[in-house]
Amino acid sequence: MLAATLAIGLRLMPPSARRVARNVILFLVCFGLVVVSPTGVAALERGMAVFAAPDTGESVDAIVVLGRGRRLNPSRVATVAELWNAGRSPQIFASGASDAPLIVESLRAAGIPAEALGGEECSRTTEENAWFSRANLFPQGVRRILLVTDYPHLWRSQMTYESVGFSVITHPSPLRDTLSRKRRLSLMTRESLALIAYRLKGRLGDRTTFDTPAYVEKRLSKQQCLVGRAAGQA
């Protein structure tokens, strides 16, 4: 019935409008096929990181891993442990409220020395991840980092960290296979909107000369944000 209605509608349109309508319908059909296909969803996820700086395999000052909720932490831990075992960096820094302590503890359980592990658990957004990381890592001379997060989050995270002065290459942490298609599409939609919002708010431009925001210093001093090695240095 729907196909018949569309066919009749197309016949009644002027030729120019008919061509536009056909292209729109074709796009929607192709998009729909991609969205309902697990392979298509995976392709969309990777497509969101197409502009992210790829992992070149070089050594860095620190591996920085961003929290994204407990369900995604195991994948991040496995990815970071693999990078550590490959000798990519002498230290690992976890960033994210509630996630950082769990990631650090899991990495210790995976055999990574405690003296190589640090992090902060006060940041609640990607913007805050970048500023709290800078406040902790810049005094150590850390500038070149390998940033680990999921595919949809990679590009925005990279640009945000670069905006505050880090030199960044990225390494994706895959989303769990058990994550539903609806949840994966929700993450991608959220990231698309966040990317636009960050651009409009000026969070992706050069802010290397900016002072660390006052709220970062306040939380660091009052909320005991640091975990692992970072807490030991405080």
mmCIF file of C-alpha atoms in Angstrom:
data_model
loop_
_atom_site.group_PDB
_atom_site.id
_atom_site.type_symbol
_atom_site.label_atom_id
_atom_site.label_comp_id
_atom_site.label_asym_id
_atom_site.label_seq_id
_atom_site.Cartn_x
_atom_site.Cartn_y
_atom_site.Cartn_z
ATOM 1 C CA MET A 1 0.000 0.000 0.000
ATOM 2 C CA LEU A 2 2.776 2.438 0.940
ATOM 3 C CA ALA A 3 4.702 1.653 -2.247
ATOM 4 C CA ALA A 4 1.584 2.192 -4.363
ATOM 5 C CA THR A 5 0.869 5.520 -2.646
ATOM 6 C CA LEU A 6 4.446 6.702 -3.225
ATOM 7 C CA ALA A 7 4.309 5.651 -6.887
ATOM 8 C CA ILE A 8 1.061 7.564 -7.461
ATOM 9 C CA GLY A 9 2.454 10.601 -5.643
ATOM 10 C CA LEU A 10 5.579 10.606 -7.773
ATOM 11 C CA ARG A 11 3.528 10.449 -10.983
ATOM 12 C CA LEU A 12 1.526 13.506 -9.949
ATOM 13 C CA MET A 13 4.618 15.602 -9.258
ATOM 14 C CA PRO A 14 6.319 17.896 -11.788
ATOM 15 C CA PRO A 15 9.479 16.313 -13.312
ATOM 16 C CA SER A 16 11.904 18.466 -11.305
ATOM 17 C CA ALA A 17 10.171 17.754 -7.983
ATOM 18 C CA ARG A 18 9.910 14.073 -8.928
ATOM 19 C CA ARG A 19 13.701 13.800 -9.250
ATOM 20 C CA VAL A 20 14.246 15.414 -5.855
ATOM 21 C CA ALA A 21 11.630 13.175 -4.250
ATOM 22 C CA ARG A 22 13.205 10.052 -5.746
ATOM 23 C CA ASN A 23 16.606 11.026 -4.363
ATOM 24 C CA VAL A 24 15.139 11.690 -0.924
ATOM 25 C CA ILE A 25 13.311 8.365 -0.915
ATOM 26 C CA LEU A 26 16.443 6.543 -2.059
ATOM 27 C CA PHE A 27 18.473 8.180 0.715
ATOM 28 C CA LEU A 28 15.896 7.273 3.357
ATOM 29 C CA VAL A 29 15.719 3.686 2.165
ATOM 30 C CA CYS A 30 19.507 3.332 2.185
ATOM 31 C CA PHE A 31 19.764 4.978 5.599
ATOM 32 C CA GLY A 32 17.051 2.711 6.947
ATOM 33 C CA LEU A 33 18.858 -0.379 5.671
ATOM 34 C CA VAL A 34 22.074 0.792 7.316
ATOM 35 C CA VAL A 35 20.400 1.537 10.640
ATOM 36 C CA VAL A 36 18.666 -1.838 10.930
ATOM 37 C CA SER A 37 21.816 -3.747 10.006
ATOM 38 C CA PRO A 38 24.402 -4.514 12.737
ATOM 39 C CA THR A 39 27.127 -4.142 10.118
ATOM 40 C CA GLY A 40 25.659 -0.801 9.088
ATOM 41 C CA VAL A 41 25.575 0.479 12.667
ATOM 42 C CA ALA A 42 29.216 -0.509 13.139
ATOM 43 C CA ALA A 43 30.101 1.317 9.930
ATOM 44 C CA LEU A 44 28.331 4.447 11.164
ATOM 45 C CA GLU A 45 30.253 4.291 14.446
ATOM 46 C CA ARG A 46 33.597 4.086 12.667
ATOM 47 C CA GLY A 47 32.519 6.773 10.245
ATOM 48 C CA MET A 48 32.163 9.224 13.130
ATOM 49 C CA ALA A 49 35.896 8.865 13.796
ATOM 50 C CA VAL A 50 37.012 9.259 10.194
ATOM 51 C CA PHE A 51 38.559 12.688 10.897
ATOM 52 C CA ALA A 52 40.198 11.714 14.193
ATOM 53 C CA ALA A 53 43.999 11.586 14.266
ATOM 54 C CA PRO A 54 44.764 7.873 13.808
ATOM 55 C CA ASP A 55 47.086 5.917 16.053
ATOM 56 C CA THR A 56 50.514 6.068 14.420
ATOM 57 C CA GLY A 57 52.055 3.521 16.755
ATOM 58 C CA GLU A 58 54.555 5.953 18.251
ATOM 59 C CA SER A 59 55.388 6.332 21.925
ATOM 60 C CA VAL A 60 53.652 9.089 23.881
ATOM 61 C CA ASP A 61 54.056 10.878 27.219
ATOM 62 C CA ALA A 62 50.836 9.368 28.569
ATOM 63 C CA ILE A 63 47.878 7.214 27.619
ATOM 64 C CA VAL A 64 44.688 9.078 28.583
ATOM 65 C CA VAL A 65 41.509 7.019 28.853
ATOM 66 C CA LEU A 66 38.106 8.673 29.182
ATOM 67 C CA GLY A 67 35.287 7.206 31.253
ATOM 68 C CA ARG A 68 31.933 6.630 29.571
ATOM 69 C CA GLY A 69 29.949 4.683 32.136
ATOM 70 C CA ARG A 70 30.466 1.324 33.806
ATOM 71 C CA ARG A 71 29.116 -0.735 30.929
ATOM 72 C CA LEU A 72 31.884 0.521 28.652
ATOM 73 C CA ASN A 73 34.760 0.415 31.141
ATOM 74 C CA PRO A 74 35.784 -3.244 30.546
ATOM 75 C CA SER A 75 36.466 -2.563 26.873
ATOM 76 C CA ARG A 76 38.509 0.502 27.760
ATOM 77 C CA VAL A 77 40.529 -1.419 30.338
ATOM 78 C CA ALA A 78 41.315 -4.184 27.842
ATOM 79 C CA THR A 79 42.333 -1.656 25.179
ATOM 80 C CA VAL A 80 44.569 0.352 27.520
ATOM 81 C CA ALA A 81 46.186 -2.773 28.959
ATOM 82 C CA GLU A 82 47.083 -3.873 25.438
ATOM 83 C CA LEU A 83 48.626 -0.479 24.678
ATOM 84 C CA TRP A 84 50.588 -0.549 27.926
ATOM 85 C CA ASN A 85 51.917 -4.026 27.237
ATOM 86 C CA ALA A 86 53.040 -2.798 23.812
ATOM 87 C CA GLY A 87 55.241 -0.229 25.579
ATOM 88 C CA ARG A 88 53.444 2.813 24.233
ATOM 89 C CA SER A 89 53.820 5.012 27.324
ATOM 90 C CA PRO A 90 55.316 5.083 30.831
ATOM 91 C CA GLN A 91 52.033 6.194 32.403
ATOM 92 C CA ILE A 92 48.261 5.948 32.155
ATOM 93 C CA PHE A 93 45.794 8.636 33.216
ATOM 94 C CA ALA A 94 42.074 7.917 33.620
ATOM 95 C CA SER A 95 39.593 10.790 33.496
ATOM 96 C CA GLY A 96 35.948 10.813 34.491
ATOM 97 C CA ALA A 97 33.672 11.082 37.518
ATOM 98 C CA SER A 98 33.069 7.651 39.105
ATOM 99 C CA ASP A 99 34.813 5.893 36.188
ATOM 100 C CA ALA A 100 38.442 6.791 36.891
ATOM 101 C CA PRO A 101 38.831 4.846 40.180
ATOM 102 C CA LEU A 102 37.244 1.745 38.654
ATOM 103 C CA ILE A 103 39.438 1.931 35.550
ATOM 104 C CA VAL A 104 42.586 2.419 37.625
ATOM 105 C CA GLU A 105 41.708 -0.482 39.921
ATOM 106 C CA SER A 106 40.884 -2.746 36.977
ATOM 107 C CA LEU A 107 44.187 -1.899 35.311
ATOM 108 C CA ARG A 108 46.025 -2.735 38.527
ATOM 109 C CA ALA A 109 44.208 -6.058 38.614
ATOM 110 C CA ALA A 110 45.361 -6.613 35.030
ATOM 111 C CA GLY A 111 48.979 -6.421 36.204
ATOM 112 C CA ILE A 112 49.899 -2.817 35.423
ATOM 113 C CA PRO A 113 52.128 -1.324 38.167
ATOM 114 C CA ALA A 114 50.403 1.078 40.540
ATOM 115 C CA GLU A 115 53.151 3.676 40.035
ATOM 116 C CA ALA A 116 52.170 3.949 36.372
ATOM 117 C CA LEU A 117 48.487 4.611 37.088
ATOM 118 C CA GLY A 118 46.784 7.883 37.910
ATOM 119 C CA GLY A 119 43.628 9.807 37.199
ATOM 120 C CA GLU A 120 40.935 12.197 38.338
ATOM 121 C CA GLU A 121 37.294 11.566 39.202
ATOM 122 C CA CYS A 122 35.799 15.066 39.189
ATOM 123 C CA SER A 123 35.216 15.724 35.479
ATOM 124 C CA ARG A 124 31.672 15.187 34.234
ATOM 125 C CA THR A 125 31.939 16.214 30.578
ATOM 126 C CA THR A 126 34.471 15.960 27.757
ATOM 127 C CA GLU A 127 35.231 19.650 28.271
ATOM 128 C CA GLU A 128 36.041 18.980 31.915
ATOM 129 C CA ASN A 129 38.023 15.842 31.024
ATOM 130 C CA ALA A 130 40.376 18.034 29.011
ATOM 131 C CA TRP A 131 40.819 20.759 31.634
ATOM 132 C CA PHE A 132 41.312 18.370 34.556
ATOM 133 C CA SER A 133 43.776 16.347 32.501
ATOM 134 C CA ARG A 134 45.708 19.507 31.660
ATOM 135 C CA ALA A 135 45.776 20.631 35.289
ATOM 136 C CA ASN A 136 47.283 17.286 36.312
ATOM 137 C CA LEU A 137 49.488 16.364 33.365
ATOM 138 C CA PHE A 138 50.980 19.672 32.214
ATOM 139 C CA PRO A 139 52.991 20.137 35.453
ATOM 140 C CA GLN A 140 54.580 16.743 34.695
ATOM 141 C CA GLY A 141 55.610 17.893 31.225
ATOM 142 C CA VAL A 142 53.021 15.675 29.499
ATOM 143 C CA ARG A 143 51.987 17.094 26.138
ATOM 144 C CA ARG A 144 51.880 14.189 23.675
ATOM 145 C CA ILE A 145 49.061 11.784 24.527
ATOM 146 C CA LEU A 146 47.318 8.729 23.142
ATOM 147 C CA LEU A 147 43.616 9.322 23.777
ATOM 148 C CA VAL A 148 41.390 6.263 24.261
ATOM 149 C CA THR A 149 37.608 6.347 23.994
ATOM 150 C CA ASP A 150 34.876 4.841 21.801
ATOM 151 C CA TYR A 151 34.567 5.539 18.067
ATOM 152 C CA PRO A 152 31.688 8.078 18.250
ATOM 153 C CA HIS A 153 33.503 10.033 20.970
ATOM 154 C CA LEU A 154 36.991 10.091 19.410
ATOM 155 C CA TRP A 155 36.919 13.163 17.189
ATOM 156 C CA ARG A 156 35.218 15.530 19.638
ATOM 157 C CA SER A 157 37.516 14.333 22.425
ATOM 158 C CA GLN A 158 40.604 14.833 20.285
ATOM 159 C CA MET A 159 39.651 18.366 19.266
ATOM 160 C CA THR A 160 38.727 19.314 22.836
ATOM 161 C CA TYR A 161 42.065 18.086 24.196
ATOM 162 C CA GLU A 162 43.959 19.787 21.383
ATOM 163 C CA SER A 163 42.138 23.037 22.098
ATOM 164 C CA VAL A 164 43.697 23.194 25.585
ATOM 165 C CA GLY A 165 47.216 22.389 24.376
ATOM 166 C CA PHE A 166 47.702 18.645 24.079
ATOM 167 C CA SER A 167 49.173 16.975 21.004
ATOM 168 C CA VAL A 168 46.831 14.058 20.374
ATOM 169 C CA ILE A 169 46.672 10.782 18.524
ATOM 170 C CA THR A 170 43.684 8.534 19.125
ATOM 171 C CA HIS A 171 42.997 4.869 19.671
ATOM 172 C CA PRO A 172 39.417 3.527 19.628
ATOM 173 C CA SER A 173 37.958 1.358 22.331
ATOM 174 C CA PRO A 174 35.194 -0.733 20.710
ATOM 175 C CA LEU A 175 31.667 -0.569 22.040
ATOM 176 C CA ARG A 176 30.497 -3.805 23.634
ATOM 177 C CA ASP A 177 28.813 -6.270 21.301
ATOM 178 C CA THR A 178 26.047 -6.643 23.883
ATOM 179 C CA LEU A 179 25.160 -2.962 23.630
ATOM 180 C CA SER A 180 21.781 -2.707 21.914
ATOM 181 C CA ARG A 181 21.364 -1.120 18.488
ATOM 182 C CA LYS A 182 19.108 1.500 20.065
ATOM 183 C CA ARG A 183 21.780 2.412 22.618
ATOM 184 C CA ARG A 184 24.485 2.609 19.949
ATOM 185 C CA LEU A 185 22.366 4.879 17.761
ATOM 186 C CA SER A 186 21.565 7.000 20.818
ATOM 187 C CA LEU A 187 25.289 7.455 21.499
ATOM 188 C CA MET A 188 25.924 8.497 17.907
ATOM 189 C CA THR A 189 23.030 10.968 17.937
ATOM 190 C CA ARG A 190 24.235 12.432 21.209
ATOM 191 C CA GLU A 191 27.760 12.789 19.861
ATOM 192 C CA SER A 192 26.573 14.495 16.686
ATOM 193 C CA LEU A 193 24.629 17.061 18.716
ATOM 194 C CA ALA A 194 27.500 17.525 21.180
ATOM 195 C CA LEU A 195 29.943 18.139 18.349
ATOM 196 C CA ILE A 196 27.740 20.943 17.017
ATOM 197 C CA ALA A 197 27.262 22.397 20.503
ATOM 198 C CA TYR A 198 30.993 22.378 21.260
ATOM 199 C CA ARG A 199 31.733 24.099 17.967
ATOM 200 C CA LEU A 200 29.134 26.805 18.641
ATOM 201 C CA LYS A 201 30.440 27.347 22.191
ATOM 202 C CA GLY A 202 34.029 27.770 20.989
ATOM 203 C CA ARG A 203 35.288 24.677 22.791
ATOM 204 C CA LEU A 204 37.122 23.287 19.768
ATOM 205 C CA GLY A 205 39.202 26.354 18.903
ATOM 206 C CA ASP A 206 42.677 27.240 20.182
ATOM 207 C CA ARG A 207 42.561 27.886 23.941
ATOM 208 C CA THR A 208 46.191 27.133 24.708
ATOM 209 C CA THR A 209 46.729 30.567 26.245
ATOM 210 C CA PHE A 210 43.680 30.307 28.508
ATOM 211 C CA ASP A 211 44.133 29.929 32.249
ATOM 212 C CA THR A 212 42.803 26.785 33.892
ATOM 213 C CA PRO A 213 39.148 27.467 34.829
ATOM 214 C CA ALA A 214 38.623 28.368 38.478
ATOM 215 C CA TYR A 215 36.193 25.494 39.023
ATOM 216 C CA VAL A 216 38.943 22.993 38.184
ATOM 217 C CA GLU A 217 41.316 24.344 40.827
ATOM 218 C CA LYS A 218 38.456 24.537 43.332
ATOM 219 C CA ARG A 219 37.359 20.946 42.833
ATOM 220 C CA LEU A 220 40.921 19.655 42.887
ATOM 221 C CA SER A 221 41.575 21.327 46.224
ATOM 222 C CA LYS A 222 38.248 20.557 47.922
ATOM 223 C CA GLN A 223 36.882 17.327 46.461
ATOM 224 C CA GLN A 224 39.951 15.054 46.479
ATOM 225 C CA CYS A 225 39.604 14.411 42.758
ATOM 226 C CA LEU A 226 42.872 12.565 42.239
ATOM 227 C CA VAL A 227 43.241 8.784 42.214
ATOM 228 C CA GLY A 228 46.145 6.357 41.974
ATOM 229 C CA ARG A 229 49.568 7.812 41.224
ATOM 230 C CA ALA A 230 48.112 11.304 40.787
ATOM 231 C CA ALA A 231 46.715 11.246 44.338
ATOM 232 C CA GLY A 232 50.124 10.200 45.660
ATOM 233 C CA GLN A 233 51.727 13.215 44.012
ATOM 234 C CA ALA A 234 49.217 15.700 45.378
#
